[in-house]
Amino acid sequence: MQSKPIFFAFSAHKKQTLLSLCLSIRIAINTATAMKAKVHNGNGNTGCASEGSGDSNSPSPPPSPRRHLQTGISQCRRRLRSKVQSHFRRENLTAGIFLRWNIRYLLLLPLLYISGLIMCVGPFSGLLQPNLPGSVYRSHELFAKLWPDIAADNSTAIELSSLWKFKRRLKVQRPCPNSTARQHFAANEESSGPNGYLIIEANGGLNQQRSAICNAVALAGLLNAILVIPHFEFNSVWRDPSEFKDIYDEDHFIATLEGHVKVVKQLPDEVMERYDYNISSIPNIRVQAWAPANYYLGEVYPVLQEKGVIRIAPFANRLAMSIPPHIQLLRCMANYKALRFSSPISTLAHKLVDRMIEKSSRTGGKYVSIHLRFEEDMVAFSCCVYDGGDAEKHKMDSIREIGWKRKFKRKDRAIIPGLNRIEGKCPLTPLEVGMVLRGMGFDNNTSIYLASGKIYKAERHLAPLLQMFPLLYTKESLATPDELAPFEGYSSRLAALDYTVCLFSEVFMTTQGGNFPHFLMGQRRFLFDGHAKTIRPDKRKLVVLLQDMEISWKAFKDQMEMMLKESDRQGVMVPRVRKINRKTSIYTYPLPECGCLLSYNSSLKLTHTTSMRKSTR
């Protein structure tokens, strides 16, 4: 999933401005309310409270005055009214208006609110938003200034053979809970077999579809349903017509889940006949995002029992992360055991890993992989400004208009590139990636594998990265044209090649987030006993450093080394998981729930590729 740019009216800086405005209003309201309360309760410094029968400090109103006190109270009220009026003349005019017309002031709030919006996103916004540190892209200027020092400094404090400093001793895992759905439905005497068929439609790119598949397996177990091999929706952005069997080993998927969840390739004829052999005729259930298990059991399960078949489309992020342990295990089994790339993909992918190991012989067969999100559509979607000037701006506007229609031109939204950059929403350029890695201590003998689509203006943007790391490779440079020909035009299959090569790298660096790095980080944690080194730059801190034209190369290196240590510390973290509340993604943090499957790692590693990788350690 792509990171969403900040184009809403309420960005961080605007919120601060509006907050100040609202606080001023609130103070005036509170002042008026407090003063009014003093008048009604007789608690002002008027000397009149003693004539009543209650304590002046009591929060409850005093009892009604006795009849013989009426004359004195009337005189007190006149004195009170005179003092209050005198007091108001000395107070803020706004508070006085709110006090005298306590309803009318509500009409002013929308006017003040609209005024704040005009100041924040209208023609006056430039006055309120100076160029904050990190808001302007100047990395190319800083690189030109620091390049002599970078080129002269080819010493490295990092040895790939000792990168994994954190050696964890995993706790002994308990046996996996029995995930056979039928056993958990045994209490229901009527449930002697599956309740019906579950059809889901997976949308998005490679790893968003992977999420939908794993969630579908878990849901089929929860509902005691037979899962039909998921259908892949054709996405207008990815434009990949691939089906499940084109990307994953269909027979392996079915066989692995046997005994846990029954999976079939298609609906039986008798069911298809009821719906005129048209799956789209089957009623589609619209499910809220991140729906909990109770929702499915209460709302969807009865429909499945009644109809015998249900369809849920789309199905991305439609199941909550917190689900019963025996159902959570089904997610683990689907992701780490059942989903295996199809033979054409895995064959070529393993060849690329072998060639990458061979190319990186200078570093003992170890290499660094980078997931670089700097494709043309990603740059356009991020709404960030780089060094291309007006020509780049017009081009990005055109791409946004074609790809997302008028989404970015709606009146209630504003594009503020500087705030996007400050918030860390801008994709790192190849130049910035190179500076980060060189600053962290990787020298120019380090072999780099670049996982990416077509880089935006590749010739210009890749040149600085090649200056810093001449041993740079991609799937296009490692494979022959004939080998890649069957994959051309299929973005998910090409992404699967990148995924595999990154999976077995010694170090993985992610630059923009999304489903690809999150699934990859989780599988690397699972495959390599809890931790595999991942570099996640702190982009909010990084953009400030990259705009500082006075910073020295040594100072920049010191900051990058600190960032590397913090990234490594976060890499070994295991989230606290309570039975009733899992907030993190199990695909990114597979432990502890998937830990009982770690014994299967031995079978996962017994491939020619991993054997070579282990022999080079």
Coordinates of C-alpha atoms in Angstrom, one line a residue:
M1 CA 0.0 0.0 0.0
Q2 CA 1.4 3.4 -0.9
S3 CA 1.9 6.0 1.8
K4 CA -0.7 8.7 1.5
P5 CA 0.6 12.3 0.9
I6 CA -0.5 15.1 3.1
F7 CA -2.9 17.1 1.0
F8 CA -5.7 17.6 3.5
A9 CA -6.3 21.1 4.8
F10 CA -5.4 20.1 8.4
S11 CA -1.7 19.3 8.3
A12 CA 0.5 19.6 11.3
H13 CA 1.4 23.3 10.9
K14 CA -2.2 24.3 10.1
K15 CA -3.5 22.4 13.1
Q16 CA -1.2 24.4 15.3
T17 CA -2.5 27.7 13.8
L18 CA -6.1 26.6 14.1
L19 CA -5.4 25.3 17.6
S20 CA -4.2 28.7 18.7
L21 CA -7.2 30.3 17.2
C22 CA -9.5 27.9 18.9
L23 CA -7.8 28.3 22.2
S24 CA -8.3 32.0 22.1
I25 CA -12.0 31.5 21.4
R26 CA -12.2 28.9 24.2
I27 CA -10.5 31.2 26.7
A28 CA -13.0 34.0 25.9
I29 CA -15.9 31.5 26.2
N30 CA -14.6 30.2 29.5
T31 CA -14.1 33.7 30.8
A32 CA -17.7 34.7 29.8
T33 CA -19.1 31.5 31.3
A34 CA -17.3 31.9 34.6
M35 CA -18.4 35.5 34.9
K36 CA -21.9 34.6 34.1
A37 CA -21.8 31.9 36.7
K38 CA -20.7 34.4 39.3
V39 CA -23.7 36.6 38.6
H40 CA -26.2 33.7 38.8
N41 CA -24.7 32.1 41.9
G42 CA -24.0 35.3 43.7
N43 CA -20.4 34.3 44.3
G44 CA -18.7 37.5 43.1
N45 CA -16.9 39.7 45.5
T46 CA -20.0 41.7 46.2
G47 CA -20.6 41.0 49.9
C48 CA -24.1 39.8 49.0
A49 CA -23.6 36.0 49.5
S50 CA -23.7 36.4 53.3
E51 CA -27.3 37.4 53.1
G52 CA -28.3 34.1 51.7
S53 CA -28.5 30.9 53.7
G54 CA -25.8 28.8 51.9
D55 CA -22.0 28.8 51.8
S56 CA -20.7 31.0 49.0
N57 CA -18.1 28.3 48.1
S58 CA -20.6 25.6 47.7
P59 CA -21.0 24.2 44.2
S60 CA -24.8 23.7 44.7
P61 CA -27.2 26.7 44.5
P62 CA -28.3 28.2 47.8
P63 CA -31.9 27.6 49.0
S64 CA -34.6 30.2 48.2
P65 CA -34.4 33.4 50.4
R66 CA -36.9 34.0 53.1
R67 CA -39.7 36.5 52.5
H68 CA -38.4 39.1 54.9
L69 CA -35.1 39.3 53.0
Q70 CA -36.7 40.2 49.7
T71 CA -36.2 44.0 50.1
G72 CA -32.5 43.6 51.0
I73 CA -31.9 41.2 48.2
S74 CA -33.5 43.6 45.6
Q75 CA -31.1 46.3 46.8
C76 CA -28.2 43.8 46.6
R77 CA -29.1 42.9 43.1
R78 CA -29.2 46.5 42.0
R79 CA -25.7 47.0 43.5
L80 CA -24.6 43.7 41.9
R81 CA -25.9 44.7 38.5
S82 CA -24.1 48.1 38.7
K83 CA -20.8 46.5 39.7
V84 CA -21.0 43.8 37.0
Q85 CA -21.7 46.5 34.3
S86 CA -18.8 48.4 35.6
H87 CA -16.6 45.3 35.5
F88 CA -17.7 44.5 31.9
R89 CA -16.5 47.9 30.7
R90 CA -13.1 47.0 31.9
E91 CA -13.1 43.5 30.5
N92 CA -12.4 42.3 26.9
L93 CA -15.1 43.4 24.5
T94 CA -15.5 39.8 23.2
A95 CA -16.1 38.4 26.6
G96 CA -18.7 41.0 27.2
I97 CA -20.6 40.2 24.0
F98 CA -20.5 36.5 24.9
L99 CA -21.8 37.2 28.3
R100 CA -24.7 39.4 27.3
W101 CA -25.7 37.3 24.2
N102 CA -24.6 33.8 25.2
I103 CA -26.3 32.3 22.2
R104 CA -25.2 34.6 19.5
Y105 CA -21.5 33.9 20.1
L106 CA -22.1 30.5 18.6
L107 CA -22.7 32.1 15.3
L108 CA -19.3 33.6 15.3
L109 CA -17.5 30.3 15.6
P110 CA -18.1 29.3 11.9
L111 CA -16.9 32.7 10.8
L112 CA -13.7 32.4 12.9
Y113 CA -13.2 28.8 11.7
I114 CA -13.5 29.8 8.0
S115 CA -11.2 32.8 8.6
G116 CA -8.6 30.3 10.0
L117 CA -8.9 28.1 6.9
I118 CA -8.5 31.0 4.6
M119 CA -5.4 32.1 6.4
C120 CA -4.0 28.5 6.4
V121 CA -4.8 27.3 2.9
G122 CA -5.7 30.5 1.1
P123 CA -3.6 33.3 -0.5
F124 CA -2.3 34.2 3.0
S125 CA -0.9 30.8 3.7
G126 CA 2.6 31.8 2.6
L127 CA 2.7 34.4 5.4
L128 CA 2.0 31.7 8.0
Q129 CA 4.2 29.0 6.6
P130 CA 7.9 30.0 6.2
N131 CA 10.4 27.5 4.8
L132 CA 10.8 25.2 7.8
P133 CA 14.0 23.1 8.2
G134 CA 13.7 20.1 5.9
S135 CA 10.9 21.4 3.8
V136 CA 13.0 22.1 0.7
Y137 CA 14.8 19.5 -1.4
R138 CA 18.5 20.5 -1.5
S139 CA 20.1 17.1 -1.4
H140 CA 21.7 17.5 -4.8
E141 CA 23.4 20.7 -3.7
L142 CA 24.7 19.1 -0.5
F143 CA 25.9 16.1 -2.4
A144 CA 27.9 18.3 -4.8
K145 CA 29.4 20.1 -1.8
L146 CA 30.3 16.9 0.1
W147 CA 31.3 14.7 -2.8
P148 CA 35.1 15.3 -2.5
D149 CA 35.0 14.2 1.2
I150 CA 32.8 11.3 0.3
A151 CA 35.1 10.1 -2.5
A152 CA 38.1 10.4 -0.2
D153 CA 36.5 8.6 2.7
N154 CA 36.3 4.9 1.6
S155 CA 37.0 3.4 4.9
T156 CA 34.2 1.5 6.5
A157 CA 33.4 0.5 10.1
I158 CA 31.0 -2.1 8.8
E159 CA 31.8 -5.7 7.9
L160 CA 28.9 -7.6 6.4
S161 CA 30.0 -10.8 8.1
S162 CA 29.3 -9.2 11.6
L163 CA 26.3 -7.1 10.8
W164 CA 23.8 -9.0 12.9
K165 CA 25.1 -7.8 16.2
F166 CA 21.9 -8.8 18.0
K167 CA 21.9 -12.5 18.5
R168 CA 18.6 -13.4 20.0
R169 CA 17.8 -16.5 22.0
L170 CA 14.2 -17.1 21.2
K171 CA 12.1 -18.5 23.9
V172 CA 11.1 -22.2 23.6
Q173 CA 7.9 -22.1 21.6
R174 CA 4.8 -23.9 22.7
P175 CA 3.3 -26.5 20.4
C176 CA 1.0 -24.9 17.7
P177 CA -2.6 -24.9 18.7
N178 CA -4.8 -27.2 16.7
S179 CA -6.0 -25.1 13.8
T180 CA -8.5 -27.5 12.3
A181 CA -11.6 -25.5 12.0
R182 CA -14.0 -28.4 12.2
Q183 CA -12.7 -29.3 15.7
H184 CA -13.5 -25.9 17.0
F185 CA -17.0 -26.1 15.6
A186 CA -17.5 -29.6 17.2
A187 CA -19.7 -28.1 19.8
N188 CA -22.2 -27.3 17.1
E189 CA -23.9 -30.7 16.4
E190 CA -25.3 -29.4 13.1
S191 CA -21.8 -28.6 11.8
S192 CA -20.8 -32.0 10.7
G193 CA -19.0 -30.6 7.7
P194 CA -18.1 -27.2 6.1
N195 CA -20.9 -24.7 6.0
G196 CA -20.4 -23.5 2.5
Y197 CA -18.0 -21.9 0.0
L198 CA -16.1 -18.6 0.5
I199 CA -15.1 -16.5 -2.5
I200 CA -12.9 -13.5 -2.1
E201 CA -11.5 -11.0 -4.5
A202 CA -7.9 -9.8 -3.8
N203 CA -7.1 -6.3 -5.0
G204 CA -3.9 -4.2 -5.2
G205 CA -0.3 -5.3 -6.0
L206 CA 1.6 -8.4 -5.2
N207 CA 1.8 -8.1 -1.4
Q208 CA -1.6 -6.5 -0.9
Q209 CA -3.0 -9.5 -2.6
R210 CA -0.9 -11.7 -0.4
S211 CA -2.5 -10.1 2.6
A212 CA -5.9 -10.8 1.2
I213 CA -5.0 -14.4 0.6
C214 CA -3.8 -15.0 4.2
N215 CA -6.8 -13.2 5.6
A216 CA -9.1 -15.4 3.4
V217 CA -7.5 -18.6 4.8
A218 CA -8.0 -17.3 8.3
L219 CA -11.6 -16.3 7.6
A220 CA -12.4 -19.7 6.0
G221 CA -11.1 -21.3 9.2
L222 CA -13.2 -19.0 11.3
L223 CA -16.4 -19.7 9.4
N224 CA -15.6 -23.4 8.7
A225 CA -16.0 -22.7 5.0
I226 CA -14.4 -24.1 1.9
L227 CA -12.1 -21.5 0.3
V228 CA -12.2 -21.1 -3.4
I229 CA -8.8 -20.1 -4.8
P230 CA -8.8 -16.3 -4.6
H231 CA -9.5 -14.2 -7.7
F232 CA -7.2 -11.3 -8.5
E233 CA -8.8 -8.0 -9.4
F234 CA -7.3 -6.2 -12.3
N235 CA -5.9 -3.0 -10.9
S236 CA -5.8 0.2 -13.1
V237 CA -2.4 1.2 -11.6
W238 CA -0.6 -2.2 -11.6
R239 CA -2.3 -3.4 -14.8
D240 CA -1.3 -7.0 -14.2
P241 CA -3.8 -9.6 -15.5
S242 CA -2.0 -12.5 -13.6
E243 CA -4.1 -15.1 -11.8
F244 CA -3.2 -17.0 -8.6
K245 CA -1.6 -19.9 -10.4
D246 CA 0.6 -17.5 -12.4
I247 CA 2.3 -16.2 -9.2
Y248 CA 1.9 -19.0 -6.7
D249 CA 2.2 -22.7 -6.7
E250 CA -1.5 -23.6 -6.6
D251 CA -1.2 -27.3 -5.8
H252 CA 1.3 -26.7 -3.0
F253 CA -1.1 -24.1 -1.5
I254 CA -4.0 -26.6 -1.5
A255 CA -1.9 -29.5 -0.2
T256 CA -0.3 -27.5 2.6
L257 CA -3.6 -26.3 4.1
E258 CA -5.2 -29.8 3.8
G259 CA -6.5 -30.8 7.2
H260 CA -6.8 -27.2 8.3
V261 CA -8.8 -25.4 5.6
K262 CA -10.2 -27.1 2.5
V263 CA -9.3 -25.2 -0.7
V264 CA -10.8 -25.8 -4.1
K265 CA -9.8 -24.4 -7.5
Q266 CA -13.4 -23.6 -8.5
L267 CA -17.0 -23.9 -7.4
P268 CA -18.7 -27.2 -8.2
D269 CA -21.1 -27.3 -11.1
E270 CA -24.3 -27.6 -9.0
V271 CA -23.4 -24.3 -7.3
M272 CA -22.4 -22.5 -10.5
E273 CA -25.6 -23.7 -12.1
R274 CA -27.7 -21.9 -9.5
Y275 CA -26.0 -18.6 -10.5
D276 CA -26.0 -19.1 -14.3
Y277 CA -22.3 -19.9 -14.2
N278 CA -21.5 -16.3 -13.3
I279 CA -19.7 -15.7 -10.1
S280 CA -20.6 -12.1 -10.1
S281 CA -24.2 -13.1 -9.7
I282 CA -23.5 -14.5 -6.3
P283 CA -24.6 -11.9 -3.7
N284 CA -21.6 -9.8 -2.5
I285 CA -21.3 -9.0 1.2
R286 CA -19.8 -5.6 1.9
V287 CA -17.6 -5.8 5.0
Q288 CA -16.2 -2.9 7.0
A289 CA -12.4 -2.5 7.2
W290 CA -10.6 -4.5 9.9
A291 CA -13.8 -6.2 10.9
P292 CA -13.4 -8.3 14.1
A293 CA -14.1 -12.1 14.4
N294 CA -17.3 -11.4 16.3
Y295 CA -18.7 -9.4 13.3
Y296 CA -18.1 -12.3 10.9
L297 CA -19.6 -14.8 13.3
G298 CA -22.6 -12.7 14.0
E299 CA -23.3 -11.2 10.6
V300 CA -21.6 -13.3 7.9
Y301 CA -21.8 -16.8 9.3
P302 CA -25.6 -16.9 9.3
V303 CA -25.7 -15.9 5.6
L304 CA -23.1 -18.6 4.8
Q305 CA -25.3 -21.2 6.5
E306 CA -28.4 -20.0 4.6
K307 CA -27.0 -19.5 1.1
G308 CA -24.2 -22.1 1.1
V309 CA -21.9 -19.6 -0.7
I310 CA -20.8 -16.1 -0.1
R311 CA -18.6 -13.6 -1.9
I312 CA -16.6 -10.7 -0.3
A313 CA -15.2 -8.2 -2.7
P314 CA -13.0 -6.3 -2.3
F315 CA -11.2 -8.1 0.5
A316 CA -8.2 -6.0 1.3
N317 CA -7.8 -5.3 5.1
R318 CA -11.2 -6.7 5.9
L319 CA -10.1 -8.8 8.9
A320 CA -8.8 -7.5 12.2
M321 CA -5.3 -8.3 13.4
S322 CA -6.7 -9.5 16.8
I323 CA -8.3 -12.9 16.2
P324 CA -8.4 -16.2 18.2
P325 CA -5.0 -18.0 18.4
H326 CA -6.0 -21.1 16.3
I327 CA -7.3 -18.7 13.6
Q328 CA -4.2 -16.5 13.8
L329 CA -2.1 -19.6 13.2
L330 CA -3.8 -20.1 9.9
R331 CA -2.5 -16.7 8.8
C332 CA 1.0 -17.9 9.7
M333 CA 0.6 -21.2 7.8
A334 CA -0.7 -19.4 4.7
N335 CA 2.1 -16.8 4.6
Y336 CA 5.1 -18.9 5.6
K337 CA 4.2 -22.4 4.4
A338 CA 1.4 -22.4 1.8
L339 CA 2.3 -19.5 -0.3
R340 CA 5.2 -20.4 -2.6
F341 CA 6.0 -18.7 -5.8
S342 CA 5.2 -20.6 -9.0
S343 CA 8.0 -22.6 -10.7
P344 CA 8.8 -20.0 -13.4
I345 CA 9.2 -17.3 -10.8
S346 CA 11.2 -19.3 -8.2
T347 CA 13.5 -20.8 -10.8
L348 CA 14.6 -17.4 -12.2
A349 CA 14.6 -15.8 -8.8
H350 CA 17.0 -18.4 -7.4
K351 CA 19.3 -17.8 -10.4
L352 CA 19.3 -14.1 -9.7
V353 CA 20.3 -14.8 -6.0
D354 CA 23.1 -17.1 -7.1
R355 CA 24.4 -14.5 -9.5
M356 CA 24.1 -11.8 -6.9
I357 CA 26.2 -13.9 -4.5
E358 CA 28.7 -14.5 -7.2
K359 CA 28.9 -10.8 -8.0
S360 CA 29.5 -9.9 -4.4
S361 CA 32.5 -12.2 -3.9
R362 CA 34.5 -9.2 -2.7
T363 CA 32.4 -9.2 0.4
G364 CA 32.2 -12.9 0.9
G365 CA 29.0 -13.4 -1.2
K366 CA 27.0 -10.9 0.9
Y367 CA 25.1 -8.0 -0.5
V368 CA 22.7 -5.2 0.4
S369 CA 19.3 -4.9 -1.2
I370 CA 17.3 -1.7 -1.5
H371 CA 13.6 -1.3 -2.1
L372 CA 13.6 2.0 -4.0
R373 CA 10.2 3.6 -4.6
F374 CA 11.1 6.4 -7.0
E375 CA 9.0 5.5 -9.9
E376 CA 7.2 8.2 -11.9
D377 CA 3.8 7.4 -10.5
M378 CA 5.1 7.2 -6.9
V379 CA 6.7 10.7 -7.2
A380 CA 3.5 12.1 -8.6
F381 CA 1.3 10.5 -5.9
S382 CA 3.5 11.7 -3.1
C383 CA 3.0 15.4 -4.3
C384 CA 6.6 16.1 -3.4
V385 CA 8.9 18.6 -5.2
Y386 CA 12.5 17.7 -6.2
D387 CA 15.0 19.5 -8.4
G388 CA 13.2 19.4 -11.7
G389 CA 11.7 22.9 -11.5
D390 CA 8.6 24.0 -13.4
A391 CA 8.9 21.3 -16.0
E392 CA 8.8 18.6 -13.3
K393 CA 5.8 20.3 -11.7
H394 CA 3.8 20.4 -14.9
K395 CA 4.7 16.8 -15.7
M396 CA 3.7 15.6 -12.2
D397 CA 0.4 17.5 -12.4
S398 CA -0.3 15.8 -15.7
I399 CA 0.4 12.3 -14.3
R400 CA -1.9 13.0 -11.3
E401 CA -4.6 14.2 -13.6
I402 CA -4.4 11.1 -15.8
G403 CA -4.0 8.5 -13.0
W404 CA -6.2 10.0 -10.3
K405 CA -8.5 12.3 -12.2
R406 CA -9.3 15.4 -10.1
K407 CA -8.6 13.8 -6.7
F408 CA -5.8 16.2 -6.0
K409 CA -7.7 19.3 -7.3
R410 CA -10.7 19.1 -5.0
K411 CA -11.5 22.4 -3.3
D412 CA -11.3 20.9 0.2
R413 CA -7.8 19.7 -0.3
A414 CA -4.5 21.5 -0.6
I415 CA -1.1 20.1 -1.7
I416 CA 1.8 21.4 0.5
P417 CA 5.0 19.6 -0.7
G418 CA 7.1 21.2 2.0
L419 CA 5.0 19.7 4.8
N420 CA 4.9 16.3 3.0
R421 CA 8.7 16.3 3.1
I422 CA 8.9 17.4 6.8
E423 CA 6.5 14.6 7.7
G424 CA 8.7 12.0 6.0
K425 CA 6.2 11.2 3.2
C426 CA 8.5 11.9 0.3
P427 CA 10.2 9.0 -1.4
L428 CA 14.0 9.0 -1.0
T429 CA 15.9 9.7 -4.2
P430 CA 18.7 7.3 -5.3
L431 CA 21.1 10.1 -4.4
E432 CA 19.8 10.3 -0.8
V433 CA 19.9 6.5 -0.5
G434 CA 23.5 6.5 -1.5
M435 CA 24.4 9.3 1.0
V436 CA 22.7 7.4 3.8
L437 CA 24.5 4.1 3.1
R438 CA 27.9 5.8 2.7
G439 CA 27.3 7.8 5.9
M440 CA 26.4 4.6 7.7
G441 CA 29.8 3.1 6.7
F442 CA 29.2 1.0 3.6
D443 CA 32.1 1.5 1.2
N444 CA 32.1 1.6 -2.6
N445 CA 33.1 -2.1 -2.7
T446 CA 29.6 -3.0 -1.3
S447 CA 27.4 -4.9 -3.8
I448 CA 23.9 -3.4 -4.1
Y449 CA 20.8 -5.0 -5.5
L450 CA 18.2 -2.4 -6.4
A451 CA 14.6 -3.6 -6.3
S452 CA 12.4 -1.1 -8.1
G453 CA 10.2 -0.4 -11.0
K454 CA 11.2 2.0 -13.8
I455 CA 13.0 4.8 -12.0
Y456 CA 11.8 8.3 -12.7
K457 CA 14.4 9.9 -15.0
A458 CA 16.7 7.0 -14.3
E459 CA 19.7 8.3 -16.2
R460 CA 19.9 11.5 -14.2
H461 CA 18.8 10.2 -10.8
L462 CA 20.9 7.0 -10.7
A463 CA 24.1 8.7 -11.7
P464 CA 25.0 9.9 -8.1
L465 CA 24.2 6.5 -6.6
L466 CA 26.5 4.8 -9.2
Q467 CA 29.2 7.3 -8.2
M468 CA 29.0 6.1 -4.6
F469 CA 28.3 2.4 -5.3
P470 CA 29.6 1.3 -8.7
L471 CA 28.7 -2.4 -7.9
L472 CA 25.0 -1.7 -8.5
Y473 CA 22.7 -4.4 -9.9
T474 CA 19.1 -4.9 -10.9
K475 CA 17.1 -7.9 -12.2
E476 CA 17.6 -6.4 -15.7
S477 CA 21.4 -6.4 -15.3
L478 CA 21.5 -9.9 -13.7
A479 CA 19.1 -11.7 -16.1
T480 CA 19.3 -12.1 -19.8
P481 CA 16.6 -10.5 -22.1
D482 CA 15.3 -14.0 -23.0
E483 CA 15.0 -14.9 -19.3
L484 CA 13.0 -11.7 -18.5
A485 CA 10.8 -11.8 -21.6
P486 CA 8.0 -14.0 -20.1
F487 CA 7.7 -11.6 -17.2
E488 CA 7.6 -8.3 -19.1
G489 CA 4.2 -6.5 -18.6
Y490 CA 3.5 -8.4 -15.4
S491 CA 4.3 -6.1 -12.6
S492 CA 3.5 -8.7 -9.8
R493 CA 5.7 -11.4 -11.3
L494 CA 8.6 -8.9 -11.6
A495 CA 8.0 -7.8 -8.0
A496 CA 8.1 -11.4 -7.0
L497 CA 11.7 -11.7 -8.5
D498 CA 12.7 -8.6 -6.5
Y499 CA 11.1 -10.0 -3.3
T500 CA 13.1 -13.2 -3.5
V501 CA 16.5 -11.5 -4.1
C502 CA 15.8 -9.1 -1.2
L503 CA 14.7 -11.9 1.1
F504 CA 18.2 -13.5 1.0
S505 CA 20.3 -10.4 1.2
E506 CA 22.5 -9.7 4.2
V507 CA 21.0 -6.3 4.7
F508 CA 17.7 -4.9 3.4
M509 CA 16.9 -1.2 3.2
T510 CA 13.4 0.2 2.8
T511 CA 12.9 3.8 1.7
Q512 CA 9.2 4.4 1.5
G513 CA 7.1 1.8 3.3
G514 CA 4.2 -0.1 1.8
N515 CA 3.2 -3.8 1.7
F516 CA 6.4 -4.9 0.0
P517 CA 8.9 -4.0 2.8
H518 CA 6.4 -4.9 5.6
F519 CA 5.9 -8.4 4.3
L520 CA 9.6 -8.8 3.5
M521 CA 10.7 -7.7 6.9
G522 CA 8.4 -10.1 8.5
Q523 CA 9.5 -13.0 6.4
R524 CA 13.1 -12.2 7.0
R525 CA 12.4 -12.2 10.8
F526 CA 10.7 -15.5 10.5
L527 CA 13.2 -17.2 8.2
F528 CA 16.3 -16.0 10.1
D529 CA 15.4 -16.9 13.7
G530 CA 13.8 -13.6 14.7
H531 CA 16.0 -10.9 13.2
A532 CA 17.5 -10.0 9.9
K533 CA 19.1 -6.6 9.5
T534 CA 16.7 -4.0 8.0
I535 CA 17.6 -0.3 7.6
R536 CA 14.7 2.1 8.0
P537 CA 16.0 5.6 7.8
D538 CA 14.3 8.2 10.0
K539 CA 13.2 10.5 7.2
R540 CA 11.9 13.2 9.4
K541 CA 15.3 13.7 10.8
L542 CA 17.1 12.9 7.5
V543 CA 15.4 15.7 5.5
V544 CA 16.6 18.3 8.1
L545 CA 20.2 17.1 7.8
L546 CA 20.0 17.0 4.0
Q547 CA 19.0 20.6 3.8
D548 CA 21.8 21.8 6.2
M549 CA 24.3 23.3 3.8
E550 CA 26.7 23.9 6.6
I551 CA 27.0 20.3 7.8
S552 CA 30.3 18.5 7.4
W553 CA 30.7 15.0 6.1
K554 CA 32.0 13.9 9.5
A555 CA 29.0 15.3 11.3
F556 CA 26.6 13.7 8.7
K557 CA 28.4 10.4 9.2
D558 CA 28.0 10.6 13.0
Q559 CA 24.2 11.2 12.6
M560 CA 23.9 8.3 10.2
E561 CA 25.7 5.9 12.5
M562 CA 23.3 6.9 15.3
M563 CA 20.4 6.3 12.9
L564 CA 21.8 2.9 12.0
K565 CA 22.0 1.9 15.7
E566 CA 18.4 3.0 16.3
S567 CA 17.2 1.1 13.2
D568 CA 19.0 -2.0 14.4
R569 CA 17.5 -1.7 17.9
Q570 CA 14.0 -1.5 16.5
G571 CA 14.7 -4.5 14.2
V572 CA 14.9 -6.9 17.2
M573 CA 11.9 -5.6 18.9
V574 CA 9.0 -8.0 19.5
P575 CA 5.7 -6.3 20.2
R576 CA 3.7 -7.2 23.3
V577 CA 0.8 -9.2 22.1
R578 CA -2.2 -9.7 24.4
K579 CA -4.9 -12.2 23.6
I580 CA -7.5 -9.5 23.1
N581 CA -5.5 -6.8 21.4
R582 CA -2.9 -7.1 18.7
K583 CA -2.2 -3.6 17.3
T584 CA 0.8 -4.5 15.0
S585 CA 0.7 -6.4 11.8
I586 CA 1.4 -10.1 12.1
Y587 CA 2.9 -10.0 8.6
T588 CA 5.6 -7.5 9.8
Y589 CA 6.0 -9.0 13.3
P590 CA 5.3 -12.7 13.0
L591 CA 6.4 -13.5 16.6
P592 CA 5.2 -14.8 18.9
E593 CA 2.1 -16.3 17.3
C594 CA 4.0 -17.8 14.3
G595 CA 6.9 -18.9 16.4
C596 CA 5.7 -22.5 16.8
L597 CA 6.2 -22.9 13.0
L598 CA 9.9 -22.0 13.2
S599 CA 10.8 -25.7 13.1
Y600 CA 9.7 -25.5 9.5
N601 CA 12.6 -23.2 8.7
S602 CA 14.9 -26.1 8.1
S603 CA 12.7 -27.2 5.2
L604 CA 12.4 -23.6 3.9
K605 CA 16.2 -23.2 3.9
L606 CA 17.0 -26.4 2.1
T607 CA 17.2 -24.9 -1.3
H608 CA 20.2 -24.5 -3.5
T609 CA 20.1 -20.7 -3.0
T610 CA 20.1 -20.7 0.8
S611 CA 22.7 -23.5 1.0
M612 CA 25.1 -21.3 -1.0
R613 CA 24.2 -18.3 1.2
K614 CA 24.9 -20.2 4.4
S615 CA 28.2 -21.6 3.1
T616 CA 29.5 -18.0 2.5
R617 CA 28.9 -16.9 6.1

